[in-house]
PDB file of C-alpha atoms in Angstrom:
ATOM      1  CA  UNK A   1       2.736 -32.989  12.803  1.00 92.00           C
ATOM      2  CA  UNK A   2       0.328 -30.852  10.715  1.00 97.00           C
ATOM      3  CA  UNK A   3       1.180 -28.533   7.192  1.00 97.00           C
ATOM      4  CA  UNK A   4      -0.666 -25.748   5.215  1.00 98.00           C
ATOM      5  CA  UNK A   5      -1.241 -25.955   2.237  1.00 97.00           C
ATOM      6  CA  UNK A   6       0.060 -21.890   1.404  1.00 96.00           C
ATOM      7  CA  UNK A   7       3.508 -20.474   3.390  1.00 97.00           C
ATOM      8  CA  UNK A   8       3.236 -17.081   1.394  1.00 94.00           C
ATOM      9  CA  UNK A   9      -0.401 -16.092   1.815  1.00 92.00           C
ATOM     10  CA  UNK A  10      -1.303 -12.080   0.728  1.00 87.00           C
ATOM     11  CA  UNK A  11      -3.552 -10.666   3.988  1.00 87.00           C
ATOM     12  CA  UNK A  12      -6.685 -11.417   4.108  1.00 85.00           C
ATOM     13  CA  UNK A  13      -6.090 -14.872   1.871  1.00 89.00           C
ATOM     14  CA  UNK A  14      -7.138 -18.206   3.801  1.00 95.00           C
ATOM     15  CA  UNK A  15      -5.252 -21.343   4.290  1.00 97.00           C
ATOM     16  CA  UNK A  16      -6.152 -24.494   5.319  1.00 98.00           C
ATOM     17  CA  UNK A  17      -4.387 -26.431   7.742  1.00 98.00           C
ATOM     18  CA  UNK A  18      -3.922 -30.148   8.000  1.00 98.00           C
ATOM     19  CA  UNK A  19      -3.556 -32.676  10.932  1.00 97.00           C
ATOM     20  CA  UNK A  20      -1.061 -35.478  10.491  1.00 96.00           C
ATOM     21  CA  UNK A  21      -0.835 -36.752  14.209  1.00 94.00           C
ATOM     22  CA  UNK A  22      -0.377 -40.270  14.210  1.00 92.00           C
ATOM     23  CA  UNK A  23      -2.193 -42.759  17.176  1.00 93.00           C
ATOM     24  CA  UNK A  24      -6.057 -41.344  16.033  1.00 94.00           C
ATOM     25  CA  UNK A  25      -6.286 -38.145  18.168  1.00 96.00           C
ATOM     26  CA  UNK A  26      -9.764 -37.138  19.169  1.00 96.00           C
ATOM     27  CA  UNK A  27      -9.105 -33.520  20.153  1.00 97.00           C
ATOM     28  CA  UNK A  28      -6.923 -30.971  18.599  1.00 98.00           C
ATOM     29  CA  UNK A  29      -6.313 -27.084  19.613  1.00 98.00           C
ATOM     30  CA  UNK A  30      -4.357 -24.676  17.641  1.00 98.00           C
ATOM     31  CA  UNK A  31      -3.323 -20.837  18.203  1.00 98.00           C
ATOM     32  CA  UNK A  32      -1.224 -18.497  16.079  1.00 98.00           C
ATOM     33  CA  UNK A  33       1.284 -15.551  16.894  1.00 97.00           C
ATOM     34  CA  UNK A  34       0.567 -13.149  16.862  1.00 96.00           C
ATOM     35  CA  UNK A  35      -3.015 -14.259  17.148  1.00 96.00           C
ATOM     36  CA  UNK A  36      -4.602 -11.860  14.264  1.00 94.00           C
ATOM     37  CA  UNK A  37      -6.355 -14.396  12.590  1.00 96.00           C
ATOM     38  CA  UNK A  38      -9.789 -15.714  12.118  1.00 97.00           C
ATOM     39  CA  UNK A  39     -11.116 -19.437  11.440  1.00 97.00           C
ATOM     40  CA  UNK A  40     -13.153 -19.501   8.352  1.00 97.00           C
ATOM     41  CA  UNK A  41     -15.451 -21.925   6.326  1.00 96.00           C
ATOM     42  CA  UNK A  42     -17.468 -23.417   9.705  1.00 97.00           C
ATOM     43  CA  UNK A  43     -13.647 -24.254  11.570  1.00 97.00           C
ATOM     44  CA  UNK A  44     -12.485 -23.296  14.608  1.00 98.00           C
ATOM     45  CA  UNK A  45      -9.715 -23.617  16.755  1.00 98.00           C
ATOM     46  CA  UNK A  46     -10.637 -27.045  18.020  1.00 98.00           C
ATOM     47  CA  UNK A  47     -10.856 -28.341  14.240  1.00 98.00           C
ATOM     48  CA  UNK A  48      -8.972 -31.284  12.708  1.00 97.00           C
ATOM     49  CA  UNK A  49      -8.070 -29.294   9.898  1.00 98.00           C
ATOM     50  CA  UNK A  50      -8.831 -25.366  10.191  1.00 98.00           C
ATOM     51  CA  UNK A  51      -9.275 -22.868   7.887  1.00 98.00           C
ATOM     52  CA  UNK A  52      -7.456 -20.325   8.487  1.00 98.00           C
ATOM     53  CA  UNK A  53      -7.620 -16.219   7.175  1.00 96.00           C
ATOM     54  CA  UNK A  54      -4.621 -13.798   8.417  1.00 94.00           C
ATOM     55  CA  UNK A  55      -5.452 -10.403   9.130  1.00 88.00           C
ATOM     56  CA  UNK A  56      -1.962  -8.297   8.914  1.00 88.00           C
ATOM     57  CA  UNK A  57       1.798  -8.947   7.602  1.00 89.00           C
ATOM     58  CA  UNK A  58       4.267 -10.549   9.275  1.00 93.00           C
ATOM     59  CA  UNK A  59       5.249 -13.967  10.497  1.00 97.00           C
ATOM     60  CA  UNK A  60       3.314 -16.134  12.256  1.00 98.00           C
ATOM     61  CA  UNK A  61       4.194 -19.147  14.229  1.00 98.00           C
ATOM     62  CA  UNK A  62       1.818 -22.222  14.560  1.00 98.00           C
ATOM     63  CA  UNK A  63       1.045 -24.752  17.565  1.00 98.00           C
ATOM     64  CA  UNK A  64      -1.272 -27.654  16.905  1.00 98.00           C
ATOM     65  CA  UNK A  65      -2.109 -29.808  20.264  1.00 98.00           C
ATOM     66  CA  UNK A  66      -3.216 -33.103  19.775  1.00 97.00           C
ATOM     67  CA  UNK A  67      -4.871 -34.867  22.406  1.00 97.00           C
ATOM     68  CA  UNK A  68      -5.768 -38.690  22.404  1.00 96.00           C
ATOM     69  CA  UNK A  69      -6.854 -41.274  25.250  1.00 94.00           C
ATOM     70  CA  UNK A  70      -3.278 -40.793  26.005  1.00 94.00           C
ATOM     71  CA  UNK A  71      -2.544 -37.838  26.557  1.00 95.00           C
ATOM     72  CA  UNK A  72      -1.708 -35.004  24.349  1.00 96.00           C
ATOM     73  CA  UNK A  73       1.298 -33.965  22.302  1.00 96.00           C
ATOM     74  CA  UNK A  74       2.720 -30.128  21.016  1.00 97.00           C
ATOM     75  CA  UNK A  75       3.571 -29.501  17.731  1.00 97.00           C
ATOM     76  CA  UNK A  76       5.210 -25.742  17.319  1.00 98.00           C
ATOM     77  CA  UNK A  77       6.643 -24.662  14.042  1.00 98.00           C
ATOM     78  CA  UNK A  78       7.907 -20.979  14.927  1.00 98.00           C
ATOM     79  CA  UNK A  79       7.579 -17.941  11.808  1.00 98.00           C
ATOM     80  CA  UNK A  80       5.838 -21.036   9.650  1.00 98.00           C
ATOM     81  CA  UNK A  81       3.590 -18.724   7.849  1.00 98.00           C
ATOM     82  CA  UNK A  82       5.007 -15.492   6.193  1.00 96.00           C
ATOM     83  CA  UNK A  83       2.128 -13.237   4.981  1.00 93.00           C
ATOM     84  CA  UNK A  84       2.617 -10.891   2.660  1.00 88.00           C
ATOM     85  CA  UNK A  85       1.524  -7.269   1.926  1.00 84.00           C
ATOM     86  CA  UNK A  86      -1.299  -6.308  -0.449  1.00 81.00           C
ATOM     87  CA  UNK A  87      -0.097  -4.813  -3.746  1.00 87.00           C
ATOM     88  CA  UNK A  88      -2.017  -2.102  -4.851  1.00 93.00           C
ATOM     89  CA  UNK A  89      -1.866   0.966  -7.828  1.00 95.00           C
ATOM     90  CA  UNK A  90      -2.911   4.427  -7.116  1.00 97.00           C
ATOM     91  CA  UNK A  91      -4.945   6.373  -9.845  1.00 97.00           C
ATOM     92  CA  UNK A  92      -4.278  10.126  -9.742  1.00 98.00           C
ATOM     93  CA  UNK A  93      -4.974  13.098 -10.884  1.00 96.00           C
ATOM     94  CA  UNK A  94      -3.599  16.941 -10.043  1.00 95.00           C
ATOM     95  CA  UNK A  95      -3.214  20.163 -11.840  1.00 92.00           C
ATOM     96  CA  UNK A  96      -0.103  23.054 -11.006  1.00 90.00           C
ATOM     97  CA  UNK A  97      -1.495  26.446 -11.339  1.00 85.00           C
ATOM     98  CA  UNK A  98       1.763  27.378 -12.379  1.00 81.00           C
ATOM     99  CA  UNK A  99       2.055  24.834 -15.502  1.00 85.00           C
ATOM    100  CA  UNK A 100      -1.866  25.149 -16.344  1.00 85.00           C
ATOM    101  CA  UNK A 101      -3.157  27.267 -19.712  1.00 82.00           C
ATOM    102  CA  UNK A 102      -6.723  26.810 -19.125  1.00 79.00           C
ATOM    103  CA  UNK A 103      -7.221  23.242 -20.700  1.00 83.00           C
ATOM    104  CA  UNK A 104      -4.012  21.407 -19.573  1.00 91.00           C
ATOM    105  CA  UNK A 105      -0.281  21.925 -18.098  1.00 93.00           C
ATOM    106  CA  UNK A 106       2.427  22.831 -19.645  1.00 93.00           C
ATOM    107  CA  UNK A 107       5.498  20.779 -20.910  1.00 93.00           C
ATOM    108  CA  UNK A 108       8.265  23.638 -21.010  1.00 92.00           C
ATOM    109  CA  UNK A 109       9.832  22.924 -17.968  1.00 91.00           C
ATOM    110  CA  UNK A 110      10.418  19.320 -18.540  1.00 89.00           C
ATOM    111  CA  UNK A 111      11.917  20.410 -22.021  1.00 88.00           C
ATOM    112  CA  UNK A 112      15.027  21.949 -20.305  1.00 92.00           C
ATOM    113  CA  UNK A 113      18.284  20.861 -20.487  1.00 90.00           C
ATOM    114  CA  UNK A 114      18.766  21.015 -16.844  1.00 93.00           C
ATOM    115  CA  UNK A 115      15.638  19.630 -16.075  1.00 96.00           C
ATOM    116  CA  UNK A 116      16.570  16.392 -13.750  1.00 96.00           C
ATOM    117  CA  UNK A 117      16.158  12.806 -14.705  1.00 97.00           C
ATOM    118  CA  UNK A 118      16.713  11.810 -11.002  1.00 97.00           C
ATOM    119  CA  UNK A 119      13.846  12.831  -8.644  1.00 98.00           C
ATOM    120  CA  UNK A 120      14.653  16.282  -6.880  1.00 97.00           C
ATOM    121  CA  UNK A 121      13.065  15.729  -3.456  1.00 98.00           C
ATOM    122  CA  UNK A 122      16.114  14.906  -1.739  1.00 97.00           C
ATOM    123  CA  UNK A 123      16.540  18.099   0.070  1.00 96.00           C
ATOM    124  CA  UNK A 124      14.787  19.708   3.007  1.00 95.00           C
ATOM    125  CA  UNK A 125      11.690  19.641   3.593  1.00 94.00           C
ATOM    126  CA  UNK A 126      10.935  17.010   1.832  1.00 96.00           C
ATOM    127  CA  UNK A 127      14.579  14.535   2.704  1.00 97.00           C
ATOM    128  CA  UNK A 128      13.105  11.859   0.507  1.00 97.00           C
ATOM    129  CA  UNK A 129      16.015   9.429   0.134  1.00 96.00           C
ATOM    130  CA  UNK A 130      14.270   7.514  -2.951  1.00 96.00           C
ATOM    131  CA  UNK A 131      16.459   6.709  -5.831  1.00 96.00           C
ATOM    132  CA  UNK A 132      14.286   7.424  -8.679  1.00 97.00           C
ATOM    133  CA  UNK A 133      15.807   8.147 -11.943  1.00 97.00           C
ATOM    134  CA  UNK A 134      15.602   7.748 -15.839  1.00 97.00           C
ATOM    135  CA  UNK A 135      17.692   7.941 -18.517  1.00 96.00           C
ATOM    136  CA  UNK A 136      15.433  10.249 -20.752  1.00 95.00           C
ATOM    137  CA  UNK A 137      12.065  12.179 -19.949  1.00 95.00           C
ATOM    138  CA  UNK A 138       8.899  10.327 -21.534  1.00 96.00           C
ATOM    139  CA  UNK A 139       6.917  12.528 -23.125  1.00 95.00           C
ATOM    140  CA  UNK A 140       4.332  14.620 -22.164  1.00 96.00           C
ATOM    141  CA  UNK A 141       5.433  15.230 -18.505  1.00 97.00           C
ATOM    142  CA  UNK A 142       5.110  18.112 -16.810  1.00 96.00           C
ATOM    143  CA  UNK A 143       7.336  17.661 -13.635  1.00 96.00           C
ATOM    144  CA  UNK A 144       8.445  15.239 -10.733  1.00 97.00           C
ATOM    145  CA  UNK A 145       5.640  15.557  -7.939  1.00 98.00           C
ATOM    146  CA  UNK A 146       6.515  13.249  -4.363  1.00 98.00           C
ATOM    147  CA  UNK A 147       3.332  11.155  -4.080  1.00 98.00           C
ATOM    148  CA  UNK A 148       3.202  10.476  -0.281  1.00 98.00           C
ATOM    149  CA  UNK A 149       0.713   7.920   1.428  1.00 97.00           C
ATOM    150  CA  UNK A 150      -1.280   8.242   4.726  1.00 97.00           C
ATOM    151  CA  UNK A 151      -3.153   5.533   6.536  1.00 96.00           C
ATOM    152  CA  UNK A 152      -5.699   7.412   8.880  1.00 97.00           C
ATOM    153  CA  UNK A 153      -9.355   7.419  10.198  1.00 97.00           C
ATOM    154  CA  UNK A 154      -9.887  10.685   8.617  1.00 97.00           C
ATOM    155  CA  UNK A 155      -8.128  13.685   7.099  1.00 97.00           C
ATOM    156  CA  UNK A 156      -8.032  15.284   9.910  1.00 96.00           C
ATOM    157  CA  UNK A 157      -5.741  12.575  11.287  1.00 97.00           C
ATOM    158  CA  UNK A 158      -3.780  12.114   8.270  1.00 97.00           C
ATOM    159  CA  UNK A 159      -0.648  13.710   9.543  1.00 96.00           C
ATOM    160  CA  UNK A 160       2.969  13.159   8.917  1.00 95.00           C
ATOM    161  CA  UNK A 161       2.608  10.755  11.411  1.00 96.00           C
ATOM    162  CA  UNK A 162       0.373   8.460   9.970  1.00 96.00           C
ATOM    163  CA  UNK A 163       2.989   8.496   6.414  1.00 96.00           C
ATOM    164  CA  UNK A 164       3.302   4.368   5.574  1.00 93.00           C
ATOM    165  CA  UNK A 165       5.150   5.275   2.123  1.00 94.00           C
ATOM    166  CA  UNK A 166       6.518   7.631  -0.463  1.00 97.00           C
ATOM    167  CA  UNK A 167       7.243   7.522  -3.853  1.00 97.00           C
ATOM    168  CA  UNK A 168       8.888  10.016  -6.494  1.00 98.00           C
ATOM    169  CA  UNK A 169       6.263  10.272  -9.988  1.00 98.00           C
ATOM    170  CA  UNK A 170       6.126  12.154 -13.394  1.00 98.00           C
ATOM    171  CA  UNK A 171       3.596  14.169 -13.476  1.00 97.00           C
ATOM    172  CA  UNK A 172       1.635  14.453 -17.045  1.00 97.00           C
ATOM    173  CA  UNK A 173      -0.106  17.300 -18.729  1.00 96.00           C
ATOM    174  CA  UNK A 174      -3.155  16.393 -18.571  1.00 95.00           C
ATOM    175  CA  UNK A 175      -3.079  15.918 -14.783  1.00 96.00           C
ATOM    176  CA  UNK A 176      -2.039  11.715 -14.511  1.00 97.00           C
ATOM    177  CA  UNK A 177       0.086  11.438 -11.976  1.00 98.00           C
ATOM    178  CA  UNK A 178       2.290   7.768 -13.516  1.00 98.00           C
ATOM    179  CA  UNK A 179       5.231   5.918 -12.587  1.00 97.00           C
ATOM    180  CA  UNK A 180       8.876   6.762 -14.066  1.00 97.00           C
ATOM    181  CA  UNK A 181       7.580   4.485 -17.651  1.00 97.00           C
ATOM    182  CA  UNK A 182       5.374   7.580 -18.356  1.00 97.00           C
ATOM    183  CA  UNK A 183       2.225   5.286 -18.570  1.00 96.00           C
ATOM    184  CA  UNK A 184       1.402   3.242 -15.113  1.00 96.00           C
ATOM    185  CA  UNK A 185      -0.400   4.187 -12.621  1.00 96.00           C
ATOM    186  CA  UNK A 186       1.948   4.037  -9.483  1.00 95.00           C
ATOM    187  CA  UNK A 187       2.426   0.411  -7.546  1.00 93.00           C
ATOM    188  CA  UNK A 188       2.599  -0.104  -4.035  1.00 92.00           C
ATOM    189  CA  UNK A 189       2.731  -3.445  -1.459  1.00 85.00           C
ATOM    190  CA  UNK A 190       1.393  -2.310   1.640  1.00 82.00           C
ATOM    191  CA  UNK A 191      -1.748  -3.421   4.210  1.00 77.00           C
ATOM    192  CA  UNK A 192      -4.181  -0.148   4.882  1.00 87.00           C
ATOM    193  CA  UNK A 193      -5.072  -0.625   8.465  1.00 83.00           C
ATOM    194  CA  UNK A 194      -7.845   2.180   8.379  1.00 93.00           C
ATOM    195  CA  UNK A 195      -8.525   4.667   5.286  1.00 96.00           C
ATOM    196  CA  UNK A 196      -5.862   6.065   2.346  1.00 97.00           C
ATOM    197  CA  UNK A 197      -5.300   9.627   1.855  1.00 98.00           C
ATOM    198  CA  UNK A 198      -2.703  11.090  -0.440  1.00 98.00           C
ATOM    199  CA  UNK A 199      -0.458  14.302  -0.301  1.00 97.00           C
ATOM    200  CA  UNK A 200       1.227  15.310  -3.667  1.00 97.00           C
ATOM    201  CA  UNK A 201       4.494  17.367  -3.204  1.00 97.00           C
ATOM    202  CA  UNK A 202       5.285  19.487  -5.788  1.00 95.00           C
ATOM    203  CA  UNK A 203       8.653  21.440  -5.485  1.00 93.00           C
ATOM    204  CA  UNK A 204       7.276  25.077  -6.233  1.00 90.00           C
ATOM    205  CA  UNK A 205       3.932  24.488  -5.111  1.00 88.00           C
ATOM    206  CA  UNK A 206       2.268  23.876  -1.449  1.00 88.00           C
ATOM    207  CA  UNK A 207       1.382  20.081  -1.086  1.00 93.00           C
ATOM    208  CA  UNK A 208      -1.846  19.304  -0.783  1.00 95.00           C
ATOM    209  CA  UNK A 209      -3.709  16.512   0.708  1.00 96.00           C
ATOM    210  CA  UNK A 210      -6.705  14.653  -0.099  1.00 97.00           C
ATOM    211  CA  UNK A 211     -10.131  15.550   1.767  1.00 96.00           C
ATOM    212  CA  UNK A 212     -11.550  12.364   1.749  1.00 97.00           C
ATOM    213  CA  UNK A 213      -9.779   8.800   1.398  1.00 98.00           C
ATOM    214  CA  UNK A 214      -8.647   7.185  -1.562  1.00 98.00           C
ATOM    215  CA  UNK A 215     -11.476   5.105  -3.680  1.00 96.00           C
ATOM    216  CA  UNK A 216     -10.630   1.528  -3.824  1.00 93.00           C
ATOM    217  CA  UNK A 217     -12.527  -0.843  -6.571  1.00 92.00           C
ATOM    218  CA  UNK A 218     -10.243  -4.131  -7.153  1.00 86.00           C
ATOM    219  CA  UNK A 219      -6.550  -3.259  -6.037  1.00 88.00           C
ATOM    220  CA  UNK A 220      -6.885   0.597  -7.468  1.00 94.00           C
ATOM    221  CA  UNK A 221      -6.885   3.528  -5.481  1.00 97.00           C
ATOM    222  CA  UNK A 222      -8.277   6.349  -6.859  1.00 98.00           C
ATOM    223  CA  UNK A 223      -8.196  10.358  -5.741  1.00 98.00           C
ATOM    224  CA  UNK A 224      -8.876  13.198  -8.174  1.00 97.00           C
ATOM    225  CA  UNK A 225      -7.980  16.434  -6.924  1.00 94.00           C
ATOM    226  CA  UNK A 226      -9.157  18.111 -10.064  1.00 90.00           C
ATOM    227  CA  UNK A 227     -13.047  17.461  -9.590  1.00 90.00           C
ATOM    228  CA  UNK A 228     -14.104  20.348  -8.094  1.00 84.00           C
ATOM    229  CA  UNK A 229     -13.362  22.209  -4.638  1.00 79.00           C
ATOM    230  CA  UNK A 230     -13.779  21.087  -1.434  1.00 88.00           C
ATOM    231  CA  UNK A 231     -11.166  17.865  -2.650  1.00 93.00           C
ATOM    232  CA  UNK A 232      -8.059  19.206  -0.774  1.00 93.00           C
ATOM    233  CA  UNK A 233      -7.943  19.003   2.588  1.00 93.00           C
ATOM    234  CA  UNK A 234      -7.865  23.058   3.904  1.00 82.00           C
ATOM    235  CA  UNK A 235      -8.061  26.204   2.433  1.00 70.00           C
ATOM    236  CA  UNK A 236      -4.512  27.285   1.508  1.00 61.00           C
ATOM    237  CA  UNK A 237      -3.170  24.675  -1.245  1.00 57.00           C
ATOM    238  CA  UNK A 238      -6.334  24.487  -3.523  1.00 54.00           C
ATOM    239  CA  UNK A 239      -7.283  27.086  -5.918  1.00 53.00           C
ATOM    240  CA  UNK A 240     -10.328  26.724  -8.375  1.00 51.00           C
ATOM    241  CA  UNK A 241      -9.092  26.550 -12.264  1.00 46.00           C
TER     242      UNK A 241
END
């Protein structure tokens, strides 16, 4: 028999394993499956008791086999090890040439009485099926933008294709893009295989993507489309301010 000594690792976390085969074996050999994993700390796959660090989500199933003047015996324990996603927040900022007065964005729209408190991207094209809502708007927001993630090599690449998740946001007049509390930066729990980019919808403006990927310090992403041209991907949905 063996155990680890973690069942819910996050990717890229290590766990060690440990041998409890009775009658002294002398050899042991384990593999994982899928087999996206590498052996850490000096261990390999022939060690008594490997470290072990998992490279994508998912569920992985163990075999240990133990080998002894004997013989050898198989140990299998099938989805034993259930890693989990990365969490990560996106930092963002974006100004609407429509809201903007020359220092910041406007509030007025967000001051109607018809102004929704459940996220309006539900129709075509966007067909987000997110259930955002509040009961009340916090204050300072400008509008609902659709904050959409793409995992890509390059911008270039980053088409609708590549979209791993999307998310409904307030917008804020000073450009924040924050979750439906009015103050945090957006949360996510998802593995980035290659590089982030971002596309912000905005219902009466063209969306625009990032140029370059997302900058990651800690578990924050961070894009600011506001720093200067040449930050939005193409010509047509970026205008200088």
């Amino acid at each position: 028999d063996f155990f680890a000594d973690n069942l819910l690792p996050l990717v890229g976390q290590t766990v060690t394993f440990s041998d409890q085969s009775s009658n002294n074996p002398t050899s042991w050999a384990w593999s994982f499956s899928p087999s996206t994993v590498t052996f850490t700390g000096g261990t390999t796959s022939a060690s008594k008791n490997p470290i072990v660090q998992f490279g994508a989500p998912g569920n992985y199933s163990v075999q240990l086999i133990a080998t002894n003047t004997a013989g050898s015996d198989t140990k299998i324990k099938t989805d034993y090890i259930e890693v989990l996603p990365l969490e990560f927040y996106l930092d963002l900022k974006v100004m609407l040439e429509g809201s903007f007065n020359g220092t910041w964005m406007s509030t007025d729209l967000a001051g109607l009485t018809d102004f929704p408190l459940s996220q309006p991207y539900t129709v075509s094209p966007w067909n987000y099926p997110g259930t955002e809502n509040v009961a009340g708007i916090p204050v300072d927001v400008v509008d609902w933008v659709l904050v959409e993630l793409r995992d890509a090599t390059s911008a270039a690449t980053a088409t609708a294709a590549t979209r791993i998740s999307r998310h409904a946001a307030f917008l804020l007049s000073d450009g924040s893009v924050v979750g439906l509390d009015g103050i945090s930066n957006l949360q996510f729990t998802y593995s980035i295989s290659q590089q982030l980019f971002v596309v912000i919808w905005h219902r009466n403006h063209l969306g625009v993507l990032s140029a370059n990927p997302l900058t990651k310090i800690s578990n924050i992403y961070s894009y600011d489309f506001a720093a200067g041209a040449g930050q939005a991907y193409g010509n047509d949905a970026q205008n200088l301010l």
